[in-house]
């Protein structure tokens, strides 16, 4: 079942979204050569708790941390570790979710560590554009497939591949609600979008093949060819003429 949020509920989700956006800004400011992904996680968690919110990922199906920190060939769900140190030239996807007063918000960005290769830069920009193109379609009367195909087209245009193993999702009183928001489309279809539907749109683009495998830790998803991957995500509220990005 898909839920349309009232104005009061939207206010709660916006408040959660504000915290997520601040956490991403804080992590971005900390990113530098030599810092561990565990330290990024600790700082993020501290900020979330100090804001009166809860980290949404910690304990979710046993996930052990408050953020996902996905380095280079890691697509998503990179588990922070004191042994994983950022190095100049790396790219790192940072994914954050919070729960505030019973409502969730979820977002991700891919950051550069210092100067990165031209190809890495292109991948980051293309994935960011994929998110923007998808969000642009998130208006009442369109369908989920309009979001999906806009994302997929952006990947193809730039010569990258869209990951199909993970999808965007409805969000609200749970981190994951219906509907699913795939990053590819097999044709027009899917649910019609309506004002007040809250979605997490999250393209993941790979430099090489789209295939993904999960490491033995049960979480860390990597590209099967070891090439780079980037991830951007925003929580949005579908609107009549345009979507509202709340993260
Ligand atoms: N943004 C991701 C998602 O929607 C993050 C989930 S990490 C998890 O699935 F640990 F919570 F699973
Ligand atoms: Co998500």
Short mmCIF file of C-alpha atoms and ligand atoms in Angstrom, two decimals:
data_model
loop_
_atom_site.label_atom_id
_atom_site.label_comp_id
_atom_site.label_asym_id
_atom_site.label_seq_id
_atom_site.Cartn_x
_atom_site.Cartn_y
_atom_site.Cartn_z
CA UNK A 1 0.00 0.00 0.00
CA UNK A 2 1.18 3.47 -0.81
CA UNK A 3 0.62 6.30 1.62
CA UNK A 4 0.11 9.98 0.82
CA UNK A 5 1.36 12.24 3.61
CA UNK A 6 -0.64 15.02 5.22
CA UNK A 7 0.85 18.48 5.68
CA UNK A 8 1.61 17.69 9.37
CA UNK A 9 3.39 14.51 8.39
CA UNK A 10 5.33 16.34 5.69
CA UNK A 11 6.57 18.78 8.32
CA UNK A 12 7.95 15.85 10.36
CA UNK A 13 9.64 14.34 7.34
CA UNK A 14 11.15 17.72 6.44
CA UNK A 15 12.58 18.00 9.94
CA UNK A 16 14.19 14.58 9.60
CA UNK A 17 15.47 15.55 6.15
CA UNK A 18 17.15 18.67 7.52
CA UNK A 19 19.17 16.58 9.93
CA UNK A 20 20.22 14.18 7.17
CA UNK A 21 21.38 17.10 5.02
CA UNK A 22 23.41 18.52 7.90
CA UNK A 23 25.06 15.18 8.58
CA UNK A 24 26.10 14.91 4.94
CA UNK A 25 27.58 18.41 5.13
CA UNK A 26 29.45 17.55 8.30
CA UNK A 27 30.88 14.36 6.78
CA UNK A 28 31.88 16.22 3.62
CA UNK A 29 33.84 18.72 5.72
CA UNK A 30 35.69 15.89 7.49
CA UNK A 31 36.72 14.09 4.33
CA UNK A 32 40.47 14.17 3.79
CA UNK A 33 43.40 11.90 3.11
CA UNK A 34 44.07 9.61 6.09
CA UNK A 35 40.70 9.74 7.88
CA UNK A 36 38.99 6.41 8.62
CA UNK A 37 35.43 5.66 7.61
CA UNK A 38 34.82 4.62 11.22
CA UNK A 39 35.62 8.16 12.39
CA UNK A 40 33.16 9.56 9.83
CA UNK A 41 30.55 7.19 11.22
CA UNK A 42 31.26 8.19 14.84
CA UNK A 43 30.98 11.92 14.07
CA UNK A 44 27.78 11.39 12.09
CA UNK A 45 26.19 9.34 14.84
CA UNK A 46 27.13 11.90 17.48
CA UNK A 47 25.51 14.68 15.44
CA UNK A 48 22.33 12.64 14.83
CA UNK A 49 21.92 11.83 18.51
CA UNK A 50 22.70 15.41 19.57
CA UNK A 51 19.95 16.54 17.18
CA UNK A 52 17.44 14.42 19.09
CA UNK A 53 17.14 11.89 16.25
CA UNK A 54 18.13 8.24 15.89
CA UNK A 55 20.38 6.73 13.25
CA UNK A 56 18.00 4.80 11.00
CA UNK A 57 20.53 2.28 9.70
CA UNK A 58 22.04 1.11 12.98
CA UNK A 59 20.46 -2.21 13.86
CA UNK A 60 18.42 -2.30 10.65
CA UNK A 61 18.55 -5.99 9.75
CA UNK A 62 21.65 -6.10 11.91
CA UNK A 63 23.54 -3.32 10.10
CA UNK A 64 26.31 -2.27 12.52
CA UNK A 65 26.77 1.47 11.85
CA UNK A 66 25.00 4.81 11.45
CA UNK A 67 26.22 5.58 7.92
CA UNK A 68 27.26 3.58 4.89
CA UNK A 69 30.70 4.57 3.58
CA UNK A 70 31.22 3.09 0.13
CA UNK A 71 34.72 3.56 -1.24
CA UNK A 72 35.59 3.37 -4.97
CA UNK A 73 34.37 -0.05 -6.24
CA UNK A 74 31.91 -0.32 -3.35
CA UNK A 75 28.45 0.37 -4.76
CA UNK A 76 26.47 0.75 -1.51
CA UNK A 77 26.33 -0.49 2.10
CA UNK A 78 30.06 -0.12 2.76
CA UNK A 79 30.49 -0.85 6.47
CA UNK A 80 32.62 1.81 8.22
CA UNK A 81 35.88 0.54 9.69
CA UNK A 82 38.88 1.96 11.54
CA UNK A 83 40.97 -0.02 9.02
CA UNK A 84 39.53 1.73 5.96
CA UNK A 85 41.41 5.00 5.44
CA UNK A 86 40.55 7.54 2.75
CA UNK A 87 43.29 8.28 0.24
CA UNK A 88 43.69 11.20 -2.16
CA UNK A 89 42.04 10.19 -5.45
CA UNK A 90 39.35 8.02 -3.83
CA UNK A 91 35.64 8.56 -4.25
CA UNK A 92 33.35 7.79 -1.33
CA UNK A 93 29.60 7.34 -1.26
CA UNK A 94 28.15 8.40 2.08
CA UNK A 95 24.60 7.27 2.87
CA UNK A 96 22.74 8.57 5.94
CA UNK A 97 19.30 7.83 7.35
CA UNK A 98 17.63 9.25 10.45
CA UNK A 99 14.43 8.70 12.37
CA UNK A 100 12.88 11.74 14.08
CA UNK A 101 9.53 11.66 15.90
CA UNK A 102 8.66 8.44 14.10
CA UNK A 103 9.52 9.65 10.58
CA UNK A 104 12.45 8.71 8.37
CA UNK A 105 14.61 10.52 5.83
CA UNK A 106 17.41 8.98 3.78
CA UNK A 107 20.05 10.50 1.45
CA UNK A 108 23.46 9.85 -0.06
CA UNK A 109 26.22 11.75 -1.86
CA UNK A 110 29.43 10.66 -3.48
CA UNK A 111 32.38 12.82 -2.44
CA UNK A 112 35.89 13.18 -3.82
CA UNK A 113 38.97 12.83 -1.65
CA UNK A 114 41.15 15.62 -2.98
CA UNK A 115 41.77 15.46 -6.72
CA UNK A 116 40.34 12.46 -8.55
CA UNK A 117 40.71 11.10 -12.08
CA UNK A 118 38.71 12.66 -14.90
CA UNK A 119 36.77 9.45 -15.27
CA UNK A 120 35.85 9.42 -11.56
CA UNK A 121 34.72 13.02 -11.83
CA UNK A 122 32.56 12.16 -14.85
CA UNK A 123 30.98 9.22 -13.02
CA UNK A 124 30.09 11.40 -10.03
CA UNK A 125 28.58 14.12 -12.22
CA UNK A 126 26.59 11.63 -14.31
CA UNK A 127 25.13 9.96 -11.21
CA UNK A 128 24.21 13.33 -9.73
CA UNK A 129 22.51 14.26 -13.01
CA UNK A 130 20.71 10.90 -12.92
CA UNK A 131 19.22 11.82 -9.56
CA UNK A 132 18.22 15.28 -10.80
CA UNK A 133 16.63 13.84 -13.94
CA UNK A 134 14.68 11.30 -11.89
CA UNK A 135 13.46 13.88 -9.36
CA UNK A 136 12.29 16.14 -12.19
CA UNK A 137 9.85 13.40 -13.23
CA UNK A 138 8.46 12.99 -9.71
CA UNK A 139 5.28 14.98 -10.31
CA UNK A 140 1.65 14.00 -9.87
CA UNK A 141 0.25 12.21 -12.90
CA UNK A 142 3.60 10.73 -13.98
CA UNK A 143 4.48 7.13 -13.19
CA UNK A 144 7.31 5.48 -11.30
CA UNK A 145 8.63 4.35 -14.69
CA UNK A 146 9.11 8.00 -15.72
CA UNK A 147 11.55 8.43 -12.83
CA UNK A 148 13.22 5.11 -13.63
CA UNK A 149 13.69 5.71 -17.33
CA UNK A 150 15.01 9.26 -16.80
CA UNK A 151 17.69 7.81 -14.53
CA UNK A 152 18.52 4.99 -16.92
CA UNK A 153 18.77 7.35 -19.91
CA UNK A 154 21.22 9.55 -18.01
CA UNK A 155 23.44 6.54 -17.33
CA UNK A 156 23.37 5.39 -20.95
CA UNK A 157 23.99 8.87 -22.35
CA UNK A 158 27.15 9.18 -20.27
CA UNK A 159 28.39 5.66 -21.08
CA UNK A 160 27.92 4.29 -17.57
CA UNK A 161 25.71 1.43 -16.40
CA UNK A 162 22.81 1.65 -13.96
CA UNK A 163 22.83 -0.76 -11.02
CA UNK A 164 19.72 -2.93 -10.91
CA UNK A 165 20.41 -4.96 -7.79
CA UNK A 166 19.24 -2.15 -5.49
CA UNK A 167 16.32 0.22 -5.89
CA UNK A 168 14.89 3.42 -4.46
CA UNK A 169 11.83 3.18 -2.27
CA UNK A 170 8.91 4.78 -0.54
CA UNK A 171 9.83 6.17 2.90
CA UNK A 172 7.92 7.65 5.84
CA UNK A 173 7.12 5.76 9.01
CA UNK A 174 9.52 3.06 7.84
CA UNK A 175 12.89 3.34 6.13
CA UNK A 176 11.60 1.23 3.28
CA UNK A 177 7.99 1.42 2.15
CA UNK A 178 6.27 0.70 -1.13
CA UNK A 179 6.62 1.51 -3.96
CA UNK A 180 10.00 0.40 -5.25
CA UNK A 181 11.76 2.95 -7.46
CA UNK A 182 14.07 1.08 -9.87
CA UNK A 183 16.89 2.85 -11.69
CA UNK A 184 15.88 1.28 -14.98
CA UNK A 185 12.63 0.71 -16.78
CA UNK A 186 11.34 -1.98 -19.10
CA UNK A 187 8.62 0.30 -20.48
CA UNK A 188 5.85 2.60 -19.39
CA UNK A 189 4.15 1.41 -16.25
CA UNK A 190 4.24 1.30 -12.54
CA UNK A 191 2.15 3.20 -10.15
CA UNK A 192 0.83 6.68 -10.92
CA UNK A 193 2.46 9.32 -8.71
CA UNK A 194 0.33 11.52 -6.49
CA UNK A 195 0.86 14.65 -4.45
CA UNK A 196 2.21 13.72 -1.00
CA UNK A 197 3.91 10.47 -1.95
CA UNK A 198 7.33 10.40 -0.28
CA UNK A 199 10.14 8.62 -2.11
CA UNK A 200 13.85 7.99 -1.74
CA UNK A 201 15.25 8.18 -5.27
CA UNK A 202 18.73 6.66 -5.43
CA UNK A 203 20.64 6.06 -8.65
CA UNK A 204 23.85 4.02 -8.50
CA UNK A 205 25.99 4.16 -11.65
CA UNK A 206 28.97 1.93 -12.44
CA UNK A 207 31.95 2.76 -14.60
CA UNK A 208 31.95 -0.78 -16.03
CA UNK A 209 29.41 -3.59 -15.86
CA UNK A 210 26.25 -3.14 -13.81
CA UNK A 211 26.70 -6.37 -11.85
CA UNK A 212 27.19 -6.34 -8.13
CA UNK A 213 28.33 -8.90 -5.57
CA UNK A 214 28.11 -8.76 -1.77
CA UNK A 215 31.28 -9.31 0.28
CA UNK A 216 31.42 -11.99 3.01
CA UNK A 217 30.53 -9.34 5.65
CA UNK A 218 27.00 -9.69 4.25
CA UNK A 219 26.69 -5.96 3.47
CA UNK A 220 29.45 -4.39 1.38
CA UNK A 221 28.22 -4.50 -2.23
CA UNK A 222 30.99 -4.19 -4.83
CA UNK A 223 31.18 -4.06 -8.61
CA UNK A 224 32.08 -7.49 -10.00
CA UNK A 225 34.70 -5.95 -12.30
CA UNK A 226 36.31 -3.84 -9.57
CA UNK A 227 35.60 -0.59 -11.42
CA UNK A 228 34.24 2.54 -9.75
CA UNK A 229 30.67 3.13 -8.63
CA UNK A 230 28.84 6.27 -7.48
CA UNK A 231 25.57 6.78 -5.57
CA UNK A 232 23.32 9.80 -5.00
CA UNK A 233 20.03 9.75 -3.10
CA UNK A 234 17.45 12.27 -1.95
CA UNK A 235 14.20 11.92 -0.07
CA UNK A 236 11.52 13.84 -1.97
CA UNK A 237 7.83 14.64 -1.72
CA UNK A 238 5.95 14.29 -5.01
CA UNK A 239 4.16 17.56 -5.83
CA UNK A 240 1.58 18.78 -8.31
CA UNK A 241 4.02 20.71 -10.48
CA UNK A 242 7.37 19.78 -8.95
CA UNK A 243 8.90 17.50 -6.34
CA UNK A 244 10.14 18.92 -3.05
CA UNK A 245 13.62 17.70 -2.13
CA UNK A 246 13.77 17.52 1.65
CA UNK A 247 17.32 16.29 2.12
N1 LIG B 1 19.88 4.17 1.55
C1 LIG B 1 20.04 2.76 1.78
C2 LIG B 1 18.75 2.06 1.55
O1 LIG B 1 17.78 2.69 1.27
C3 LIG B 1 20.68 2.49 3.06
C4 LIG B 1 20.28 1.31 3.82
S1 LIG B 1 21.59 0.77 4.76
C5 LIG B 1 20.95 -0.25 5.89
O2 LIG B 1 18.66 0.86 1.56
F1 LIG B 1 21.86 -0.62 6.63
F2 LIG B 1 20.08 0.37 6.59
F3 LIG B 1 20.37 -1.27 5.26
CO1 LIG B 2 17.54 4.56 0.50
#
